[in-house]
Every structure is written in C-alpha cells, then in structure tokens.
C-alpha cells in the first residue's frame, strides 16, 4: 500500500498519535548502498534510524536501546538475517520487537523459516520505498501507542495507589460501594472496626454492617447516629456520614464510619453528673431555704421579744421617772443635799433608760414591715427629713442640700428613718464650723450609690466598722444618744439588699455611703433648672 503524501512529508492528522522522534528503527544490511537507500526511503517518517552493517552490530545496538521495528537483510556474511533474528528472539529485551525481513528470493522455505522466527512481514528486493515506508510506519505507530498505553496504565496505577493511601490515612472506617450498598473498597480501619477481612467485605452489602444505611442516603453529607453490627454479631453505636459521587460507572457512595461508644459513655456520664448536680443544688437550696426560714423565725421571735420587753418595760419605767420627779418636787426641802443628788441621778437614769427602750423598740421593728415595698421618691423623702429636723437645722445654722435623687423600691417610713438618722447625726456631730451637709446619688452598674457628707468632727478610720454596732458610741459623754441610730441604718440598708459604710470626708468630716439595688433602665430624674434644695441656711 502506497504511503499517503501527508505522511511522506511528516504531516499527520490530529487524531493520530505523534510519531516520537525517539521511536527508533534498526536497519540491518551488510551493503552500505542498501542502508543508504533504506535511510532515504524512511527519512520522512520522523523516526530515528539506526544502521547496522552486520548481525553482530545489530545485536550490540539491541543491548542498550529499544526499537519500534527492525528491518533485517536475510543474506549477510558471517551471521545471516535468520541467525540474527534467532539471537534477537532469544533475548528478553528484544523478544517482542517486530522484524521485517529483506530478501531477494521469494522462496517458500525462506518465508516459513522467517515466520517461524517471528517475522511480521517480508519485503522483497528491489524495495519499493512507498511500501517500505508504509509498513514501517505501522510499526512505529504501534510502538508509540503501546508506549502511550504503558504510560497511561502507570499514571492510573499511581493515582489508584494514591487514592488507596488516602483511604488508609483516613481516621475513620471508610467503605466505598454502589448505590444499592454493594461494597467495592474498604480501608483497614473498616476491617478492624467490623472484624471482617477486606476480601470478606468486598461484594457484600453494607447493610449487613449498618442495617439503617439505605435510609441515610437522603441525608448525605450530615452526620447521623446509627447501630452498627460486627462480624461476631455484637452491636455498637456509630456515627456515619455519606458522600455520594457520580462516576461513569454509576453512583459511588463513600461511607465514613466512627465508633462512638466512648463518646456516648462520656455523654451519659456527663448527663448523670448533671442530674446529680441538679439534685444536689435542689437539695442544698431546700436546706438553705429551711435554714433561712428558721433564721427568719428566730429573728422574728427575737424582734418580738425585744418589742415586748421594751414596750412592757416602758410603762413601769415612766412610773419610776414620774414618781421620782413628784417625790423630788414635794420633798425637796426635806431631803438633805446627798439624798437630793441621788434622787436626781435616779430620775436622769430612768429617763435615759426610757430613751434607750424607745430606740430599741424602733430597732426591733425595722425589717418587720409586712406590706410590699413600693417606689419611694428620695427627693421627696429629703424634703420631709429636712422638715422633721427643722429645729436642729435652724439651731445649728446647718446647710443641708441635695442634688438629683432617684426612686428606690422600699418602704417610705424606712427611707425617712435612714436619711433622718444620717442627716441628724451629721448635724449632731458638728465641728466648730456651721454644719454643711450634702446628700447625693450616682448610678452604678446594678446599684444606686447614695452619700451623706458632712464637715463635722469625723470618725477615725479604725472605728468605721464599730459605729454600726448596737449601743456603740464614740463620743458618748459629750453628745446625747443611745448608739442605736447607725445600727438601725445598717439594718434598713441590708434589708433591701444594699451595703453601708463610712469613710473620711475631705477636708474634714464624715461621708456615709450606702447602696440600694437599681432596676435595669432606672435613671436619675431629669435635672431641673434650679439650685438644689437648701434648708435652714
Ligand atoms: P448615737 O448618735 O445615738 O450615739 P449612732 O448609732 O447614730 O448613735 O452613732 C454611733 C456613733 O457613731 C455615735 O455615737 C458617734 O460617735 C458616731 N457618729 C455617728 N455619726 C457621726 C457623724 N456624722 N460624725 C461623727 N461621728 C458620728
């Protein structure tokens, strides 16, 4: 068959594989002229032509090079073409290289011997270049295609190797199978997890291992908890996630499976622990509530006792003081000086005791309000307090001022008591200077902070705790009082969930501060365009 002109010129169509310039053809002929004409005929093929002048030389080339085809002259001195072909076939490397014999005779004996030795074709001299080129071209293309196929197989096997390594490297058991669940591939984690060998699993249906598998396909991509069965029929909880993949061979589903026995145990332990903790919290809350109730009961009992005692004692005491005074009036002249003085002590003692009982009564009643707390406007309270203390304010030329004060949730009577005790003390414990008393409030995160600041004699920091104790007085002899006022203040503030303390004021005096809880969103009233209220300047 004559070669196409395009081939002769080395031009090829797009569908044909490229003729690799390294595709070699071995030309073996003892006649240099023949070799030259063979070369000339095959030049346009684009193959590398290697010439050998004898069978020996051809064998040498075949030792270290691969060839797409060998064109072998039959008639050569020393080692003829058939002998050379025999040697070529006996070597592993060259066994499959196609041989085209060149011969001058068309004898049957030659043909048989040649085909016996694996010849693929015969070319008869004189060689027609087109026929030679066309035949050699077939073998060159064949060799090229074989090489391409080899490379593709190698790439494929590398890719498969890579895929298998990836599958093995996965932390979970991986099972790959068809849409109907037939398993085609598993990793060793799957073998270990289910107790089956790879060969036992391949071809099996995955539902033997995971009975709920079929129903999971709709929720591909998400993690689901299922029951898994091992080879020994034991069950365990597993988490599974499916990833479907459309391939030429149909849908492939990869199932990633993880044993979650341990995780479930931990979850269960946490749940149990939480339940136990909740039980303990409930139990403890109940105990605390009971203890609180008992405490409240005993507080109530104590308050009732204090109330009863101070109330019942007041009357006989008033009698003592009254009759003492009457006695003093009526028999003053009959009594000697010593008896008159003693009677005077007795009367002041009884009066003082009366005062003490009155304050004790007030203390015992603090915190026993039954009606619910309501909104109390502190600004109004301060006006009331200033009015109650008007006499003392005027007498001492005191200056009592307050700024914007908020509303608090409390009992009005208690807030009056609180501010009256603090402002009253601020006037009572005045210094040489005229008393200046300032009441203020500021917003904190969850509280209101109130301050009552004076310029009086002040309290040494080491006594700042003691002054809130019942009957505790620092300046007992020089000032009237019972030492209960601040204890009452503390009781009131704490009853509403606040705290009270005292700190030195600058440059002198005391600053009594206390907090009251603030409801979220509660603000100070808007500023009014006037000077703060001032009383008794
Ligand atoms: P009383 O005023 O009846 O003595 P309080 O409980 O009100 O009792 O006060 C306790 C003590 O704290 C007072 O005796 C006084 O020594 C001291 N004190 C209270 N307020 C002030 C003040 N504003 N400045 C200086 N000392 C004060």
Coordinates of C-alpha atoms and ligand atoms in Angstrom, one line a residue:
X1 CA 0.0 0.0 0.0
X2 CA 1.4 3.4 -1.0
X3 CA 2.0 5.9 1.8
X4 CA -0.2 9.0 1.8
X5 CA 1.5 12.2 0.7
X6 CA 0.8 13.8 4.0
X7 CA 2.7 11.0 5.8
X8 CA 5.6 11.3 3.5
X9 CA 6.0 14.9 4.3
X10 CA 5.9 14.1 8.0
X11 CA 2.5 15.7 8.3
X12 CA -0.2 13.9 10.4
X13 CA -3.9 14.4 11.2
X14 CA -4.9 15.5 14.7
X15 CA -6.4 12.1 15.6
X16 CA -3.1 10.2 15.0
X17 CA -0.6 9.9 17.9
X18 CA 2.6 12.0 17.3
X19 CA 5.5 10.0 15.9
X20 CA 8.0 10.3 18.6
X21 CA 11.3 11.3 17.2
X22 CA 12.8 8.9 19.7
X23 CA 10.9 6.0 18.1
X24 CA 13.8 4.1 16.6
X25 CA 14.0 1.8 13.6
X26 CA 17.0 -0.5 13.3
X27 CA 18.2 -1.1 9.7
X28 CA 20.5 -4.1 9.3
X29 CA 22.2 -4.7 5.9
X30 CA 25.8 -5.6 5.0
X31 CA 25.6 -3.4 1.9
X32 CA 26.2 0.3 2.7
X33 CA 24.4 1.3 -0.5
X34 CA 21.3 -0.7 0.6
X35 CA 21.5 1.0 4.0
X36 CA 21.6 4.4 2.4
X37 CA 18.6 3.7 0.1
X38 CA 16.7 2.3 3.2
X39 CA 17.5 5.5 5.1
X40 CA 16.4 7.6 2.1
X41 CA 13.1 5.8 1.9
X42 CA 12.3 6.1 5.6
X43 CA 13.6 9.6 6.2
X44 CA 10.2 11.3 6.0
X45 CA 8.8 9.1 8.8
X46 CA 10.3 11.2 11.6
X47 CA 11.7 8.1 13.3
X48 CA 15.3 7.8 14.4
X49 CA 17.1 5.4 12.1
X50 CA 19.9 3.4 13.5
X51 CA 22.1 1.5 10.9
X52 CA 24.0 -1.7 11.5
X53 CA 26.3 -3.4 8.9
X54 CA 26.1 -6.9 10.3
X55 CA 24.1 -9.1 12.6
X56 CA 26.7 -8.6 15.4
X57 CA 26.5 -4.9 15.2
X58 CA 22.6 -5.1 15.3
X59 CA 22.8 -7.2 18.4
X60 CA 25.1 -4.7 20.0
X61 CA 22.6 -1.9 19.4
X62 CA 19.8 -4.1 20.8
X63 CA 21.7 -4.5 24.0
X64 CA 21.0 -1.0 25.3
X65 CA 18.3 0.5 23.1
X66 CA 14.7 -0.1 22.3
X67 CA 13.3 -0.2 18.8
X68 CA 9.9 0.2 17.2
X69 CA 10.9 -2.2 14.4
X70 CA 13.9 -4.0 12.8
X71 CA 14.5 -4.2 9.1
X72 CA 16.8 -7.2 8.6
X73 CA 18.5 -8.3 5.5
X74 CA 18.4 -12.1 5.1
X75 CA 21.5 -12.5 3.2
X76 CA 24.6 -11.4 5.1
X77 CA 28.1 -12.9 5.5
X78 CA 29.1 -14.4 8.9
X79 CA 25.7 -14.2 10.6
X80 CA 22.8 -14.2 8.2
X81 CA 19.4 -12.5 8.9
X82 CA 17.7 -15.6 10.2
X83 CA 20.6 -16.3 12.7
X84 CA 20.5 -12.7 13.8
X85 CA 16.7 -13.0 14.3
X86 CA 17.2 -16.1 16.3
X87 CA 19.6 -14.3 18.6
X88 CA 17.2 -11.3 18.8
X89 CA 14.3 -13.6 19.8
X90 CA 16.4 -15.3 22.4
X91 CA 16.9 -12.1 24.4
X92 CA 14.2 -10.9 26.7
X93 CA 14.6 -7.2 26.0
X94 CA 14.3 -7.6 22.2
X95 CA 11.9 -10.6 22.0
X96 CA 8.9 -8.6 21.0
X97 CA 10.3 -6.2 18.5
X98 CA 8.7 -6.7 15.1
X99 CA 11.1 -7.9 12.4
X100 CA 10.7 -7.2 8.7
X101 CA 13.0 -9.4 6.6
X102 CA 14.6 -8.0 3.4
X103 CA 15.1 -10.8 0.9
X104 CA 15.8 -11.1 -2.8
X105 CA 14.2 -14.6 -3.2
X106 CA 10.6 -15.3 -2.8
X107 CA 11.1 -18.9 -1.8
X108 CA 8.7 -20.7 0.5
X109 CA 11.5 -22.2 2.5
X110 CA 12.6 -18.6 3.3
X111 CA 9.2 -17.5 4.2
X112 CA 8.5 -20.4 6.6
X113 CA 11.8 -20.0 8.3
X114 CA 11.3 -16.3 8.6
X115 CA 7.8 -16.6 10.0
X116 CA 9.0 -19.3 12.4
X117 CA 11.5 -16.9 13.7
X118 CA 8.7 -14.4 14.4
X119 CA 8.9 -12.2 11.3
X120 CA 6.0 -10.0 10.9
X121 CA 6.5 -9.3 7.3
X122 CA 8.7 -9.7 4.3
X123 CA 10.0 -7.1 1.9
X124 CA 11.3 -8.1 -1.5
X125 CA 14.2 -6.5 -3.3
X126 CA 14.2 -4.2 -5.1
X127 CA 12.4 -2.4 -2.3
X128 CA 9.6 -0.1 -3.3
X129 CA 10.1 3.0 -0.9
X130 CA 6.4 3.7 -0.5
X131 CA 5.7 0.1 0.5
X132 CA 8.6 0.1 2.9
X133 CA 7.6 3.4 4.4
X134 CA 4.0 2.5 4.8
X135 CA 4.9 -0.9 6.5
X136 CA 7.4 0.6 8.9
X137 CA 5.1 3.5 9.7
X138 CA 2.5 0.9 11.0
X139 CA 5.1 -0.5 13.4
X140 CA 6.3 2.9 14.6
X141 CA 2.7 3.9 15.3
X142 CA 2.1 0.7 17.1
X143 CA 5.1 1.1 19.3
X144 CA 4.1 4.6 20.1
X145 CA 0.6 3.6 21.0
X146 CA 2.0 0.8 23.2
X147 CA 4.2 3.3 25.0
X148 CA 1.2 5.7 25.4
X149 CA -0.8 2.8 26.9
X150 CA 2.0 1.9 29.2
X151 CA 2.3 5.5 30.4
X152 CA -1.5 5.7 31.0
X153 CA -1.5 2.5 32.9
X154 CA 1.3 3.7 35.0
X155 CA -0.5 7.1 35.7
X156 CA -3.7 5.2 36.5
X157 CA -1.9 2.8 38.9
X158 CA -0.2 5.7 40.6
X159 CA -3.5 7.5 41.0
X160 CA -5.1 4.4 42.4
X161 CA -2.1 3.9 44.8
X162 CA -2.5 7.5 46.0
X163 CA -6.3 7.0 46.5
X164 CA -5.7 3.9 48.5
X165 CA -3.1 5.6 50.7
X166 CA -5.5 8.4 51.3
X167 CA -8.2 5.9 52.1
X168 CA -5.9 4.2 54.6
X169 CA -4.8 7.5 56.1
X170 CA -8.4 8.4 57.0
X171 CA -9.0 8.3 60.7
X172 CA -12.5 6.7 60.2
X173 CA -13.5 3.4 58.7
X174 CA -14.2 4.0 55.0
X175 CA -16.4 1.9 52.9
X176 CA -17.0 2.6 49.2
X177 CA -19.8 1.0 47.4
X178 CA -22.5 1.3 44.8
X179 CA -25.9 3.0 45.3
X180 CA -27.5 -0.4 46.2
X181 CA -24.9 -0.8 49.0
X182 CA -22.6 -3.4 47.3
X183 CA -19.2 -2.9 48.7
X184 CA -16.2 -2.4 46.3
X185 CA -13.5 -1.0 48.5
X186 CA -12.7 -0.7 52.3
X187 CA -9.8 0.5 54.3
X188 CA -8.1 -1.3 57.2
X189 CA -9.9 0.8 59.8
X190 CA -13.1 -0.7 58.4
X191 CA -11.6 -4.2 58.7
X192 CA -10.6 -3.6 62.3
X193 CA -13.9 -1.9 63.3
X194 CA -16.2 -4.6 61.9
X195 CA -13.9 -7.7 62.4
X196 CA -14.1 -8.7 58.7
X197 CA -11.2 -9.2 56.3
X198 CA -11.2 -7.0 53.2
X199 CA -12.0 -9.9 50.9
X200 CA -14.9 -10.9 53.0
X201 CA -16.4 -7.4 52.7
X202 CA -15.8 -6.8 49.0
X203 CA -19.0 -7.6 47.1
X204 CA -21.1 -7.8 50.4
X205 CA -23.9 -5.4 51.0
X206 CA -23.1 -2.7 53.5
X207 CA -26.5 -3.2 55.2
X208 CA -25.1 -6.3 56.8
X209 CA -22.9 -3.9 58.8
X210 CA -25.3 -1.0 59.0
X211 CA -29.0 -2.0 58.7
X212 CA -30.2 1.6 58.6
X213 CA -27.8 2.5 55.7
X214 CA -30.3 2.7 52.9
X215 CA -32.5 5.2 54.7
X216 CA -29.4 7.5 55.3
X217 CA -28.9 8.4 51.6
X218 CA -31.3 11.2 51.7
X219 CA -29.3 12.9 54.4
X220 CA -25.9 12.6 52.7
X221 CA -23.3 15.0 54.0
X222 CA -24.6 15.2 57.5
X223 CA -23.6 13.1 60.5
X224 CA -26.1 10.5 61.7
X225 CA -26.1 8.2 64.6
X226 CA -26.8 4.5 63.7
X227 CA -26.5 1.0 65.0
X228 CA -23.5 -1.0 63.6
X229 CA -23.0 -4.8 63.7
X230 CA -19.7 -6.5 64.0
X231 CA -18.8 -9.9 62.4
X232 CA -19.4 -11.6 65.8
X233 CA -23.0 -10.0 65.7
X234 CA -22.2 -7.6 68.6
X235 CA -23.6 -4.1 68.2
X236 CA -22.1 -0.7 68.8
X237 CA -23.3 2.9 68.3
X238 CA -21.7 4.6 65.2
X239 CA -21.6 7.9 63.6
X240 CA -21.8 7.8 59.8
X241 CA -21.6 10.4 57.1
X242 CA -22.3 9.5 53.4
X243 CA -20.7 11.3 50.4
X244 CA -22.2 10.3 47.0
X245 CA -20.1 10.7 43.8
X246 CA -21.4 10.4 40.2
X247 CA -19.0 8.4 38.1
X248 CA -19.1 6.8 34.7
X249 CA -19.8 3.5 36.3
X250 CA -22.8 5.0 38.2
X251 CA -23.2 6.5 41.7
X252 CA -20.4 5.6 44.2
X253 CA -21.2 6.2 47.8
X254 CA -18.4 6.6 50.4
X255 CA -19.4 6.0 54.0
X256 CA -17.2 7.3 56.8
X257 CA -18.0 5.4 60.0
X258 CA -16.8 6.1 63.5
X259 CA -17.3 4.1 66.7
X260 CA -18.9 6.5 69.2
X261 CA -19.2 4.0 72.2
X262 CA -16.7 6.0 74.3
X263 CA -18.3 9.3 73.4
X264 CA -21.7 8.0 74.3
X265 CA -20.3 6.8 77.6
X266 CA -18.9 10.2 78.4
X267 CA -22.1 11.9 77.3
X268 CA -24.0 9.6 79.6
X269 CA -21.6 10.2 82.5
X270 CA -22.0 14.0 82.0
X271 CA -25.7 13.7 81.9
X272 CA -25.7 11.6 85.1
X273 CA -23.3 14.1 86.7
X274 CA -25.5 17.0 85.7
X275 CA -28.6 15.3 87.0
X276 CA -26.8 14.5 90.3
X277 CA -25.6 18.1 90.5
X278 CA -29.0 19.4 89.9
X279 CA -30.4 17.1 92.6
X280 CA -27.7 18.4 95.0
X281 CA -28.4 22.0 94.1
X282 CA -32.1 21.5 94.7
X283 CA -31.4 19.7 98.0
X284 CA -29.0 22.5 99.0
X285 CA -31.4 25.2 98.0
X286 CA -34.1 23.5 100.1
X287 CA -31.8 23.2 103.1
X288 CA -30.8 26.9 102.7
X289 CA -34.4 27.9 102.4
X290 CA -35.2 26.0 105.5
X291 CA -32.3 27.5 107.4
X292 CA -33.3 30.9 106.2
X293 CA -36.8 30.3 107.3
X294 CA -35.6 29.1 110.7
X295 CA -33.3 32.2 110.9
X296 CA -36.2 34.5 110.0
X297 CA -38.4 32.7 112.6
X298 CA -35.8 33.2 115.3
X299 CA -35.2 36.8 114.2
X300 CA -38.9 37.4 114.3
X301 CA -39.0 35.7 117.8
X302 CA -36.1 37.9 118.9
X303 CA -37.7 41.1 117.5
X304 CA -41.0 40.2 119.2
X305 CA -39.2 39.6 122.4
X306 CA -37.3 42.9 122.1
X307 CA -40.6 44.6 121.2
X308 CA -42.5 43.1 124.1
X309 CA -39.6 43.7 126.5
X310 CA -39.1 47.4 125.5
X311 CA -42.8 48.0 125.3
X312 CA -43.7 46.4 128.6
X313 CA -40.7 48.0 130.4
X314 CA -41.5 51.5 129.2
X315 CA -44.6 51.8 131.4
X316 CA -43.1 50.9 134.8
X317 CA -40.1 53.0 133.9
X318 CA -42.2 56.0 133.1
X319 CA -43.8 55.5 136.5
X320 CA -40.4 55.4 138.2
X321 CA -39.3 58.7 136.5
X322 CA -42.7 60.3 137.1
X323 CA -42.9 59.4 140.8
X324 CA -39.3 60.3 141.2
X325 CA -40.0 63.8 139.8
X326 CA -43.1 64.1 142.0
X327 CA -41.1 63.0 145.1
X328 CA -38.4 65.5 144.2
X329 CA -40.9 68.3 143.9
X330 CA -42.8 67.5 147.1
X331 CA -40.0 66.6 149.4
X332 CA -37.2 68.7 148.0
X333 CA -36.9 70.8 151.1
X334 CA -37.0 67.8 153.5
X335 CA -34.2 66.0 151.8
X336 CA -30.5 66.7 152.6
X337 CA -28.1 67.5 149.8
X338 CA -26.8 63.9 149.3
X339 CA -30.4 62.4 149.1
X340 CA -31.4 65.2 146.6
X341 CA -28.5 64.4 144.3
X342 CA -29.1 60.7 144.5
X343 CA -32.8 61.3 143.6
X344 CA -31.6 63.4 140.6
X345 CA -29.4 60.6 139.3
X346 CA -32.3 58.2 139.7
X347 CA -34.6 60.4 137.6
X348 CA -32.0 61.0 134.7
X349 CA -31.2 57.3 134.7
X350 CA -34.8 56.4 134.4
X351 CA -35.2 59.0 131.6
X352 CA -32.2 57.7 129.7
X353 CA -33.4 54.2 130.1
X354 CA -36.8 55.3 128.6
X355 CA -34.9 56.7 125.6
X356 CA -33.0 53.5 125.2
X357 CA -36.1 51.4 125.2
X358 CA -37.7 53.7 122.7
X359 CA -34.8 53.3 120.3
X360 CA -34.6 49.6 120.9
X361 CA -38.2 49.4 120.0
X362 CA -37.6 51.2 116.8
X363 CA -34.6 48.8 116.0
X364 CA -36.7 45.7 116.7
X365 CA -39.4 47.0 114.4
X366 CA -37.1 47.7 111.5
X367 CA -37.4 45.0 108.9
X368 CA -40.7 43.7 110.1
X369 CA -42.8 45.5 107.5
X370 CA -45.4 43.2 106.2
X371 CA -46.7 45.3 103.2
X372 CA -44.7 45.1 100.0
X373 CA -42.0 47.6 99.1
X374 CA -43.1 50.3 96.6
X375 CA -41.4 53.1 94.7
X376 CA -40.1 55.7 97.1
X377 CA -39.0 59.1 95.7
X378 CA -35.8 60.0 97.6
X379 CA -36.1 63.6 96.7
X380 CA -39.5 63.9 98.5
X381 CA -38.0 62.0 101.4
X382 CA -35.2 64.5 101.8
X383 CA -37.8 67.4 101.9
X384 CA -39.6 65.5 104.6
X385 CA -36.5 64.8 106.6
X386 CA -35.4 68.5 106.4
X387 CA -38.8 69.4 107.7
X388 CA -38.6 66.9 110.6
X389 CA -35.1 68.2 111.5
X390 CA -36.1 71.9 111.0
X391 CA -35.5 72.8 114.7
X392 CA -32.0 71.3 114.8
X393 CA -31.1 72.8 111.4
X394 CA -32.1 76.2 112.5
X395 CA -30.5 75.9 115.9
X396 CA -27.2 74.9 114.3
X397 CA -27.4 77.1 111.3
X398 CA -26.9 74.0 109.2
X399 CA -26.9 74.0 105.4
X400 CA -28.5 70.8 104.1
X401 CA -28.5 70.3 100.3
X402 CA -29.2 67.5 97.9
X403 CA -29.0 67.0 94.1
X404 CA -30.9 64.8 91.8
X405 CA -32.0 61.7 93.8
X406 CA -33.7 58.6 92.3
X407 CA -36.6 56.5 93.2
X408 CA -36.0 53.2 95.1
X409 CA -38.1 50.2 95.9
X410 CA -38.6 50.3 99.6
X411 CA -40.9 51.3 102.5
X412 CA -41.2 55.0 102.8
X413 CA -41.0 55.0 106.6
X414 CA -37.7 53.2 106.5
X415 CA -36.1 55.5 104.0
X416 CA -37.2 58.5 106.1
X417 CA -35.6 56.8 109.2
X418 CA -32.4 56.1 107.2
X419 CA -31.9 59.6 105.9
X420 CA -33.1 61.2 109.2
X421 CA -30.5 59.3 111.2
X422 CA -27.7 60.1 108.9
X423 CA -28.6 63.8 108.4
X424 CA -29.4 64.1 112.2
X425 CA -26.0 62.7 113.1
X426 CA -24.3 65.0 110.6
X427 CA -25.8 68.0 112.5
X428 CA -25.3 66.5 115.9
X429 CA -21.6 65.6 115.4
X430 CA -20.8 69.0 114.0
X431 CA -17.5 70.8 114.4
X432 CA -16.8 74.4 115.3
X433 CA -17.9 75.4 111.8
X434 CA -21.6 75.6 110.8
X435 CA -22.7 72.2 109.5
X436 CA -22.7 71.8 105.8
X437 CA -24.4 68.6 104.7
X438 CA -24.6 67.3 101.1
X439 CA -26.8 64.4 100.0
X440 CA -26.0 62.9 96.6
X441 CA -26.7 59.8 94.4
X442 CA -25.0 58.3 91.4
X443 CA -25.8 55.4 89.1
X444 CA -23.7 52.3 89.3
X445 CA -23.9 49.1 87.2
X446 CA -26.6 47.4 89.3
X447 CA -27.0 49.9 92.3
X448 CA -27.6 53.4 93.3
X449 CA -24.8 54.8 95.4
X450 CA -26.0 57.4 98.0
X451 CA -23.7 59.6 100.1
X452 CA -24.3 61.9 103.0
X453 CA -21.3 64.0 103.5
X454 CA -20.7 66.5 106.4
X455 CA -17.9 68.8 107.7
X456 CA -18.3 67.6 111.3
X457 CA -15.9 66.1 113.8
X458 CA -15.3 63.0 111.6
X459 CA -14.7 59.3 112.6
X460 CA -11.3 57.8 112.8
X461 CA -10.9 55.0 110.2
X462 CA -10.2 52.4 112.9
X463 CA -13.8 52.9 114.2
X464 CA -15.5 52.9 110.9
X465 CA -16.9 49.3 111.5
X466 CA -17.7 49.7 115.1
X467 CA -20.0 52.7 114.8
X468 CA -22.7 50.4 113.1
X469 CA -22.8 48.1 116.1
X470 CA -25.7 48.4 118.5
X471 CA -25.0 50.7 121.5
X472 CA -21.6 51.6 120.0
X473 CA -20.8 55.3 120.7
X474 CA -17.6 57.1 120.1
X475 CA -18.4 60.4 121.7
X476 CA -20.8 59.1 124.4
X477 CA -20.4 61.7 127.1
X478 CA -20.5 64.9 125.1
X479 CA -23.5 64.2 122.9
X480 CA -27.0 62.8 123.6
X481 CA -27.9 59.5 122.1
X482 CA -28.2 55.8 122.6
X483 CA -25.9 54.3 120.0
X484 CA -28.7 52.6 118.0
X485 CA -29.2 55.0 115.1
X486 CA -26.5 53.6 112.8
X487 CA -27.4 50.0 113.7
X488 CA -30.9 50.8 112.5
X489 CA -29.5 52.4 109.3
X490 CA -27.5 49.2 108.6
X491 CA -30.5 47.0 109.2
X492 CA -32.6 49.0 106.8
X493 CA -30.0 49.1 104.0
X494 CA -29.2 45.4 104.3
X495 CA -32.9 44.6 104.4
X496 CA -33.2 46.0 100.8
X497 CA -30.0 44.2 99.6
X498 CA -27.6 47.1 100.0
X499 CA -24.4 47.9 102.0
X500 CA -23.5 50.8 104.2
X501 CA -20.1 52.1 105.3
X502 CA -18.4 55.3 106.4
X503 CA -15.2 57.0 105.1
X504 CA -13.4 60.3 105.9
X505 CA -14.7 63.3 104.0
X506 CA -12.3 65.9 102.6
X507 CA -11.0 68.2 104.0
X508 CA -12.8 67.1 107.2
X509 CA -15.9 65.3 108.4
X510 CA -17.6 62.0 107.6
X511 CA -19.0 60.6 104.4
X512 CA -21.7 57.9 105.0
X513 CA -22.3 55.9 101.8
X514 CA -24.8 53.2 101.1
X515 CA -26.1 51.3 98.1
X516 CA -29.6 50.3 97.1
X517 CA -30.4 47.9 94.2
X518 CA -31.3 49.6 90.9
X519 CA -33.8 48.1 88.5
X520 CA -32.4 47.9 84.9
X521 CA -33.1 51.0 83.0
X522 CA -33.8 53.1 86.0
X523 CA -32.3 56.6 85.7
X524 CA -31.9 59.7 87.8
X525 CA -34.7 62.2 87.3
X526 CA -34.0 64.9 84.8
X527 CA -32.2 67.9 86.1
X528 CA -34.4 70.8 87.0
X529 CA -33.0 74.2 86.2
X530 CA -32.8 75.5 89.8
X531 CA -30.3 75.5 92.6
X532 CA -30.5 72.4 94.8
X533 CA -32.9 72.5 97.7
X534 CA -31.4 74.1 100.7
X535 CA -32.8 74.3 104.1
X536 CA -32.0 76.3 107.2
X537 CA -29.1 78.2 105.9
Ligands
LIG1 P1 -25.8 57.9 118.6 O1 -25.8 59.0 117.7 O2 -27.1 57.8 119.3 O3 -24.7 57.8 119.6 P2 -25.5 56.3 116.3 O4 -25.6 54.8 116.2 O5 -26.3 57.1 115.5 O6 -25.7 56.6 117.8 O7 -24.0 56.6 116.1 C1 -23.0 55.8 116.7 C2 -21.7 56.6 116.9 O8 -21.1 57.0 115.7 C3 -22.0 58.0 117.5 O9 -22.1 57.9 119.0 C4 -20.8 58.8 117.1 O10 -19.8 58.6 117.9 C5 -20.5 58.3 115.7 N1 -21.1 59.1 114.7 C6 -22.3 58.8 114.0 N2 -22.5 59.7 113.0 C7 -21.4 60.6 113.0 C8 -21.0 61.7 112.2 N3 -21.7 62.1 111.2 N4 -19.8 62.3 112.5 C9 -19.1 61.8 113.5 N5 -19.4 60.7 114.3 C10 -20.5 60.1 114.1

